[in-house]
Coordinates of C-alpha atoms in Angstrom, one line a residue:
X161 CA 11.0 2.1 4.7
X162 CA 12.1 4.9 6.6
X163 CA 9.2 6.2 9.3
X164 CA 10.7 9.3 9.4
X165 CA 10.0 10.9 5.8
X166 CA 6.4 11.9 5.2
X167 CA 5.2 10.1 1.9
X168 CA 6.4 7.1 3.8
X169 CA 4.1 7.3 6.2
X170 CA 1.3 8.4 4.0
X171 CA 2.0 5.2 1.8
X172 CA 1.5 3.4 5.6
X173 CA -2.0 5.0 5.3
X174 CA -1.2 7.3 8.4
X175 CA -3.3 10.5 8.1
X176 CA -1.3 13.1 6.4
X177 CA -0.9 14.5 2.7
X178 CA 2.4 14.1 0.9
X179 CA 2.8 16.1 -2.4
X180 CA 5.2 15.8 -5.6
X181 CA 4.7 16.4 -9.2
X182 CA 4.7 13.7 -12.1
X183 CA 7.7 15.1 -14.7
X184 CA 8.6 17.2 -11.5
X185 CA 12.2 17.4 -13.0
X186 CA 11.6 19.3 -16.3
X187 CA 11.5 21.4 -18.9
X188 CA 9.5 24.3 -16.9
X189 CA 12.6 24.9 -14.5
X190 CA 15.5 26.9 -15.7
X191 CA 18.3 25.0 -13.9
X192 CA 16.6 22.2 -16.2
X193 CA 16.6 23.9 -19.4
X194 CA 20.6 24.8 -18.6
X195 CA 21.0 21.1 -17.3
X196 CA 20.1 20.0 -20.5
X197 CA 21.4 22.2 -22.6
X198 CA 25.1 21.0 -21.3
X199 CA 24.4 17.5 -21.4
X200 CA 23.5 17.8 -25.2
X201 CA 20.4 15.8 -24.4
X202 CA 17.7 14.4 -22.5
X203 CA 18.1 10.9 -23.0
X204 CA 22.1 12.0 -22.8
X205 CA 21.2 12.6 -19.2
X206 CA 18.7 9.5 -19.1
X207 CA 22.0 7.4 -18.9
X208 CA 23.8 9.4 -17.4
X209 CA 24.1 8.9 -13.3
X210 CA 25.4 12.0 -12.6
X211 CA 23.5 14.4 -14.9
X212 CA 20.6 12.4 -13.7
X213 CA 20.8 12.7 -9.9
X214 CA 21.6 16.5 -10.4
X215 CA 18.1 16.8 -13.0
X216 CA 16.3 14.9 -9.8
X217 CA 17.0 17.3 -7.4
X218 CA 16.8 20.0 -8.7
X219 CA 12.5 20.4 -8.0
X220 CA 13.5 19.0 -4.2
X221 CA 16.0 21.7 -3.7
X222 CA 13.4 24.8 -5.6
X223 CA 10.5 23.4 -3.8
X224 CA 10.6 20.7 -0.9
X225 CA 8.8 18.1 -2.4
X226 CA 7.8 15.4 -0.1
X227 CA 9.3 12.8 -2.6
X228 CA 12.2 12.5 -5.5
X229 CA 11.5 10.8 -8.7
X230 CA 14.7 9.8 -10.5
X231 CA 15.1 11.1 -13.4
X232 CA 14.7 8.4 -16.6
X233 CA 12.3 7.6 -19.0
X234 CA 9.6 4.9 -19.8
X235 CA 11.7 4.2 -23.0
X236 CA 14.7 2.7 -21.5
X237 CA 13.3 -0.7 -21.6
X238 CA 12.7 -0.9 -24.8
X239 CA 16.5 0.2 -26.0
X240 CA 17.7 -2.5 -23.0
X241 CA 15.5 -4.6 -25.2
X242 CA 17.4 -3.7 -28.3
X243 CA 15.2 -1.4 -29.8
X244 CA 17.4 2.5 -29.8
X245 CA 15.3 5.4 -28.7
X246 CA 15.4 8.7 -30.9
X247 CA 14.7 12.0 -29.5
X248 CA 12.9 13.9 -32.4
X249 CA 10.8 17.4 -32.1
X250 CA 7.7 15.0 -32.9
X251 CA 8.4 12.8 -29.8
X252 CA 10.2 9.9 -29.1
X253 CA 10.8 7.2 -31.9
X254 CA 12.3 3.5 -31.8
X255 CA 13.6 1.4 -33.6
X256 CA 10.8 -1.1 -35.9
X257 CA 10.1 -4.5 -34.5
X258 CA 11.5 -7.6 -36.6
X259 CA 8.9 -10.3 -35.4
X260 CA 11.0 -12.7 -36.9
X261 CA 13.6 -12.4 -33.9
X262 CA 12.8 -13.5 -30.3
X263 CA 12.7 -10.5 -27.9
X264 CA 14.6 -11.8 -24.7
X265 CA 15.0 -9.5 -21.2
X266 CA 18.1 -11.0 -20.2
X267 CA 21.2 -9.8 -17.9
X268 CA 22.4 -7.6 -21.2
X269 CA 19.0 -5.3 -20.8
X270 CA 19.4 -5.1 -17.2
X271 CA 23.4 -4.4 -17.5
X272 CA 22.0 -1.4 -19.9
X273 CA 19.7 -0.1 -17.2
X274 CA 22.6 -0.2 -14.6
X275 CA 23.0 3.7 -15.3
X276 CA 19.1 4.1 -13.6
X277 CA 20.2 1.9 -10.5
X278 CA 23.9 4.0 -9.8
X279 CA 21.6 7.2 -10.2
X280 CA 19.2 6.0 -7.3
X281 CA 22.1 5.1 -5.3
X282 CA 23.5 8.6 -6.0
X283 CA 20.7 10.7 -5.4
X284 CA 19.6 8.6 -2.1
X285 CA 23.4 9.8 -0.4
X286 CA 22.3 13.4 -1.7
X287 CA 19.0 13.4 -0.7
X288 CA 18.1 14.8 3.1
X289 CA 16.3 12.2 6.0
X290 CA 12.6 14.2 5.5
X291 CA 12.7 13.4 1.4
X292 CA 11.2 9.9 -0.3
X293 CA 12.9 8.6 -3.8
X294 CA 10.4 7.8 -6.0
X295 CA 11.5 5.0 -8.8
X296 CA 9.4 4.0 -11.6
X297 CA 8.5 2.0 -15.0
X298 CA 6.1 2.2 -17.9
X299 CA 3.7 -1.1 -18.2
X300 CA 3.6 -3.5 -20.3
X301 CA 0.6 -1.8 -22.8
X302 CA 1.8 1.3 -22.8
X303 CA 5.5 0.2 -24.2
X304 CA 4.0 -2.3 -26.7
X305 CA 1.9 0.6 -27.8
X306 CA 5.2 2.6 -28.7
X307 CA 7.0 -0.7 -29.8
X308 CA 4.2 -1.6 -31.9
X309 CA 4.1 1.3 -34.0
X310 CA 7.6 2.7 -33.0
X311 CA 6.3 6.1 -31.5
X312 CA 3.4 7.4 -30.2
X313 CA -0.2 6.2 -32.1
X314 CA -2.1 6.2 -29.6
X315 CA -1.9 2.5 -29.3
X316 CA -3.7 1.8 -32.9
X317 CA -0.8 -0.6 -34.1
X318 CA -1.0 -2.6 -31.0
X319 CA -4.5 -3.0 -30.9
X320 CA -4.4 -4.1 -34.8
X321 CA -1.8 -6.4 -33.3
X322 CA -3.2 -8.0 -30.4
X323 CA -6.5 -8.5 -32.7
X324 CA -5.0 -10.3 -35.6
X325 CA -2.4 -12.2 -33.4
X326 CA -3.2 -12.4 -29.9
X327 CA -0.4 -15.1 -29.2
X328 CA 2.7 -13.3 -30.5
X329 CA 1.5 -10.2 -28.9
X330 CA 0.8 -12.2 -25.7
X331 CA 4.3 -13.2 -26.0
X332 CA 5.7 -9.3 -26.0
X333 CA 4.1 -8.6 -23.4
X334 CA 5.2 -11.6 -21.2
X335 CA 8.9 -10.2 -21.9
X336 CA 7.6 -6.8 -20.9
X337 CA 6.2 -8.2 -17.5
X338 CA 9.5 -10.1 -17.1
X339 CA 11.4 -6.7 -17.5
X340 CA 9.4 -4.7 -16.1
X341 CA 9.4 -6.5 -12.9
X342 CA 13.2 -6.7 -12.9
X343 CA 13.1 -3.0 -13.3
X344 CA 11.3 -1.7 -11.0
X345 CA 13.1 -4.2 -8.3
X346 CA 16.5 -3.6 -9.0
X347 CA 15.1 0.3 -7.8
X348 CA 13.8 -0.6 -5.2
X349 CA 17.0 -2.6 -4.0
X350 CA 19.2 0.5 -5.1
X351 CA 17.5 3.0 -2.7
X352 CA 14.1 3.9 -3.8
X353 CA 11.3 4.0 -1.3
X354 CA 8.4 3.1 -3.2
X355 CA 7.5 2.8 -7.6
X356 CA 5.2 3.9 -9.8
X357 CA 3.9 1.8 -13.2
X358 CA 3.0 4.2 -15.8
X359 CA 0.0 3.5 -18.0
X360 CA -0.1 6.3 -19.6
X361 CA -2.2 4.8 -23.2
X362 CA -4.6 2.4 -21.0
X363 CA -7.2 4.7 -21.8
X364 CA -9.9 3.9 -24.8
X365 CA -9.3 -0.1 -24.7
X366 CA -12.1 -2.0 -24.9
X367 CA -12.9 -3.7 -21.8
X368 CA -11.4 -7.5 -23.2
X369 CA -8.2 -5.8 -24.0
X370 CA -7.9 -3.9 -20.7
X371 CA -8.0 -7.1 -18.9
X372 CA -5.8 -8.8 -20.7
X373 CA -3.3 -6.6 -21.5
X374 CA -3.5 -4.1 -18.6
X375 CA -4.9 -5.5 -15.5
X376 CA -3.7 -9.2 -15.9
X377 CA -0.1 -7.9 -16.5
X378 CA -0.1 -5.4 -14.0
X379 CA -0.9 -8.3 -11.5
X380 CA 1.7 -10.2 -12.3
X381 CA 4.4 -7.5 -12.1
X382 CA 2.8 -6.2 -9.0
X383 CA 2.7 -9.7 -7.4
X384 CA 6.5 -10.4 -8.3
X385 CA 7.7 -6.8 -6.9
X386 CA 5.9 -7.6 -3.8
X387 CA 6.8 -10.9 -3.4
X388 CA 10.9 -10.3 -4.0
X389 CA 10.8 -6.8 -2.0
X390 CA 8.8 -7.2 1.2
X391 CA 7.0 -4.1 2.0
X392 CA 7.5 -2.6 -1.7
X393 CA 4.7 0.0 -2.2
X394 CA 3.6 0.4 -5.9
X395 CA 1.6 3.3 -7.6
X396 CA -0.5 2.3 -10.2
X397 CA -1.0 5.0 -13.3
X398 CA -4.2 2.8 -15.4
X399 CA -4.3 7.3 -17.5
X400 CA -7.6 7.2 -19.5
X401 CA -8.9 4.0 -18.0
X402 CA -13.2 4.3 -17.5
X403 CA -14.4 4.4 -14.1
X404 CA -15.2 0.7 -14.0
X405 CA -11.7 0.1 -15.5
X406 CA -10.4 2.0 -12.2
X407 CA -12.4 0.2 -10.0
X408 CA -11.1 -3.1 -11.6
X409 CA -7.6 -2.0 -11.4
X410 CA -7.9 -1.2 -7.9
X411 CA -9.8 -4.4 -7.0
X412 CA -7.4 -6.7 -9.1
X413 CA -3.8 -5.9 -9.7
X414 CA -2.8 -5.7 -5.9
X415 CA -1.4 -2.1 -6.3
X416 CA -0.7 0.4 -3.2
X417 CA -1.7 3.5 -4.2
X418 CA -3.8 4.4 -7.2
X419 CA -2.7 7.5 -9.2
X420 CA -5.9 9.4 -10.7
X421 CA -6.1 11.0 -14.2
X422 CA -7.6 14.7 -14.0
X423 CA -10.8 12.9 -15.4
X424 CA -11.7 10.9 -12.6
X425 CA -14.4 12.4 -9.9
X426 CA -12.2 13.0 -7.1
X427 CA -15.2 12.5 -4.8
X428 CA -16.2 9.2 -7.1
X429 CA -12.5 8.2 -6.0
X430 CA -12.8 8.4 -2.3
X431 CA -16.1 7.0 -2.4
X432 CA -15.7 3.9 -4.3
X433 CA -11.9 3.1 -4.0
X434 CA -10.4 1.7 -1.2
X435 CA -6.6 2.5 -1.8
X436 CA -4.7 5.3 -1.1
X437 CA -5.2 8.0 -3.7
X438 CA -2.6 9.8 -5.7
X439 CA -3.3 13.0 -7.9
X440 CA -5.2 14.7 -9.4
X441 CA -4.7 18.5 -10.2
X442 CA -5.4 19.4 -14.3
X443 CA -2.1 20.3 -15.4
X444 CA -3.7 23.0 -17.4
X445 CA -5.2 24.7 -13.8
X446 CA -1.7 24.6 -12.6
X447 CA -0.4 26.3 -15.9
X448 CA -3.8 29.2 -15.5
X449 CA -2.7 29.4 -11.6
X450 CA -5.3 32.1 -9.9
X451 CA -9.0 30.8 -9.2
X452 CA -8.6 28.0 -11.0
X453 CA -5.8 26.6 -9.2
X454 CA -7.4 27.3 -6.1
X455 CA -10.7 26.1 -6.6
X456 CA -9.4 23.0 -8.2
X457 CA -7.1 22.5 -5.2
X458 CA -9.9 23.1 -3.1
X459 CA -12.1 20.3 -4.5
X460 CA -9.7 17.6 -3.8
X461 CA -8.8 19.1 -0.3
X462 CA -12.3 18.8 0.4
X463 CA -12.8 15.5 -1.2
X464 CA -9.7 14.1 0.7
X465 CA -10.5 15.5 4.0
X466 CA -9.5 13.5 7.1
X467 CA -7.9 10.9 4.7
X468 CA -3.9 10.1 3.8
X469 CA -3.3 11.4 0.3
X470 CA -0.6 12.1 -2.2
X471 CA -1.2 15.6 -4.0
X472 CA -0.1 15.2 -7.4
X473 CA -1.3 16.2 -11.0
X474 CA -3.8 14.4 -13.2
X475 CA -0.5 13.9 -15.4
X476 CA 2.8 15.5 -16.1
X477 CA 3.5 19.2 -15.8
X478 CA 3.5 21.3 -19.1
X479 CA 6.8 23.2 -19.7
X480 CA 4.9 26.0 -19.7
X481 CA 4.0 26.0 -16.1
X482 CA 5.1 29.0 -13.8
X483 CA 7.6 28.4 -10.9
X484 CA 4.8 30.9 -9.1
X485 CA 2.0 28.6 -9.7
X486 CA 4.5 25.3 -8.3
X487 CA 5.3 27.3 -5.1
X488 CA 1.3 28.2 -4.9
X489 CA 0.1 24.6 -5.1
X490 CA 2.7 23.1 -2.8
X491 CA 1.4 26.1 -0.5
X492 CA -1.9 24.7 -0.6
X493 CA -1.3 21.3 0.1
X494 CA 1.2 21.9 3.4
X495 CA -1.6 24.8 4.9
X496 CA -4.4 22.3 4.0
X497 CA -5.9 24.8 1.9

C-alpha cells in the first residue's frame, strides 16, 4: 500500500480525512451521460476495460477525489455465475434460478470477470501517485436477494427461501462467499488499494437471518481476503442494518473500515465503534446543497473531530445531484469545515 496517497494512510488509521463518493462515476456528470451514450450501455461499459477506466476517472479528473472506484457493478457475479443481467428502466433483471442445476464459481466465472481486473490494471497506469483505486463486490445477501427473485424485492423471495429451505439456500450462499472472495482478490492483485463489500439489502432482517446470512458470511470472505492478500483493507457496507446489527458487524466480521448508512448517529458511531468510519452524508442534503449540506457536513466534521475518517455518502449519489454541490462538499472536507 502506497504511504504516499492519502486514503492510504487514513485506512493506516493516521489522523487525516480522505473523501470519495459511492456511484462517484455516474449518471449526474455529463462526460458520463456522453460516455454512455457512445458505449450503447452501462453494462456495455461494465465489460468493457476501456470504456470502464475512462467512466472511473472521469469524477478524479472533475474533482480530486482522494480515491477511484472502478467502474463495474454488483451484478457481474451473478452473469459470471451464469445468470445474464438485463438493464431495464425498472432496474436491473436476471436471469430465474433453476434449483435443479448446481451453481459452481469456477475458473469460467472468473475468466468472465477478467474485463473488471484489465480495467484496474488500466486505470492504476492512468491514475496519478496522490489518488487510491478503490475495488469492490456485493455480499453474499444482497446478490441472493436479486437472484432469488431475479430483480430487486427487497429481499422478500430470499427470505421466503432461506425460511422454507435453509440448506439449499445455505448452499447459494457458500458459492457466493467462494466468488465473492475470488473477486474481490483478484482486484486487489490487479492494482486496487483497498475493497468495499456492498450490503446494500442487509437492512430489515431479522436478527437470526442477519447472522447467518450476513455476518457469518462476511467473516468468511473477509478472513480469506485477508489471509491470501496481506495488508488487504476491506470496507464493510451492512445499508439498513439496526444499531446492534452494526455493532455486531463491526465486532464480528474482521472488517477495516465500516461504511455508515445516512441512518446511523454519526456521534452513536464514534462512540461505540471502534473501526475506522466511512460516510455518511444523506444523498438527498447533497442533491438540496445550501444549509443543509453544510449543516449536515458540519455534524459529522464535528463528530469526527481529531479522528481519521473517510467522507463519503450515506449511499450512492442521485443523478440529480449538482456538479456545484460535489465541488461544495469536497470543499468542506479538505478546509475541515
Amino acid at each position: 500500500m502506497k504511504e504516499d496517497v492519502k486514503l492510504n494512510a487514513v485506512l493506516n488509521e493516521k489522523p487525516e480525512y480522505a473523501v470519495w463518493i459511492m456511484r462517484q462515476a455516474g449518471r449526474y456528470l455529463p462526460e458520463y451521460r456522453a460516455l454512455r451514450e457512445k458505449a450503447g450501455s452501462f453494462w456495455k461499459i461494465c465489460f468493457d476495460p476501456k470504456l470502464a477506466a475512462e467512466a472511473t476517472l472521469q469524477p478524479i479528473k472533475r474533482f480530486g477525489f482522494d480515491a477511484a472506484i472502478i467502474f463495474s457493478d454488483i451484478l457481474t457475479i451473478p452473469d459470471a455465475l451464469g445468470f445474464p443481467v438485463i438493464f431495464e428502466k425498472t432496474g436491473p433483471q436476471l436471469e430465474a434460478l433453476d434449483l435443479s442445476k448446481p451453481i459452481v464459481f469456477d475458473q469460467k466465472a472468473l475468466d468472465r470477470l477478467l474485463p473488471v481486473y484489465e480495467a484496474i490494471n488500466l486505470v492504476r497506469t492512468k491514475l496519478d501517485a496522490k489518488t487510491a483505486l478503490l475495488g469492490f463486490a456485493g455480499a453474499p445477501w444482497t446478490l441472493a436477494c436479486y437472484m432469488a427473485a431475479g430483480k430487486n424485492d427487497e429481499g422478500k423471495a430470499a427470505k421466503f427461501w432461506a425460511y422454507r429451505n435453509a440448506e439449499g439456500f445455505s448452499r447459494l450462499i457458500d458459492t457466493l462467499v467462494e466468488g465473492i472472495a475470488e473477486h474481490l482478490i483478484a482486484q486487489l492483485k490487479a492494482g486496487a488499494d483497498a475493497v468495499q463489500l456492498f450490503d446494500s439489502m442487509a437492512g430489515g432482517m431479522a436478527e437470526p437471518l442477519f447472522v447467518q446470512y450476513v455476518v457469518r458470511p462476511t467473516k468468511k470472505i473477509v478472513a480469506r481476503v485477508h489471509a491470501t492478500v496481506p495488508g488487504a483493507k476491506v470496507i464493510g457496507f451492512p445499508r439498513g442494518a439496526t444499531l446492534r446489527g452494526y455493532g455486531m458487524y463491526a465486532e464480528q466480521t474482521g472488517i477495516d473500515v465500516m461504511s455508515l448508512d445516512t441512518a446511523v448517529p454519526i456521534t452513536w458511531a464514534t462512540a461505540n465503534l471502534s473501526c475506522l468510519l466511512q460516510g455518511n452524508l444523506d444523498p438527498l442534503a447533497l442533491v438540496a446543497g445550501g444549509e443543509a449540506l453544510e449543516v449536515g457536513m458540519t455534524r459529522i466534521l464535528d463528530a469526527v473531530h481529531g479522528r481519521p475518517h473517510i467522507f463519503n455518502l450515506g449511499h450512492g449519489i442521485l443523478p440529480e445531484t449538482p456538479i456545484e454541490n460535489v465541488e461544495k462538499f469536497v470543499s468542506l472536507v479538505r478546509s475541515g469545515g
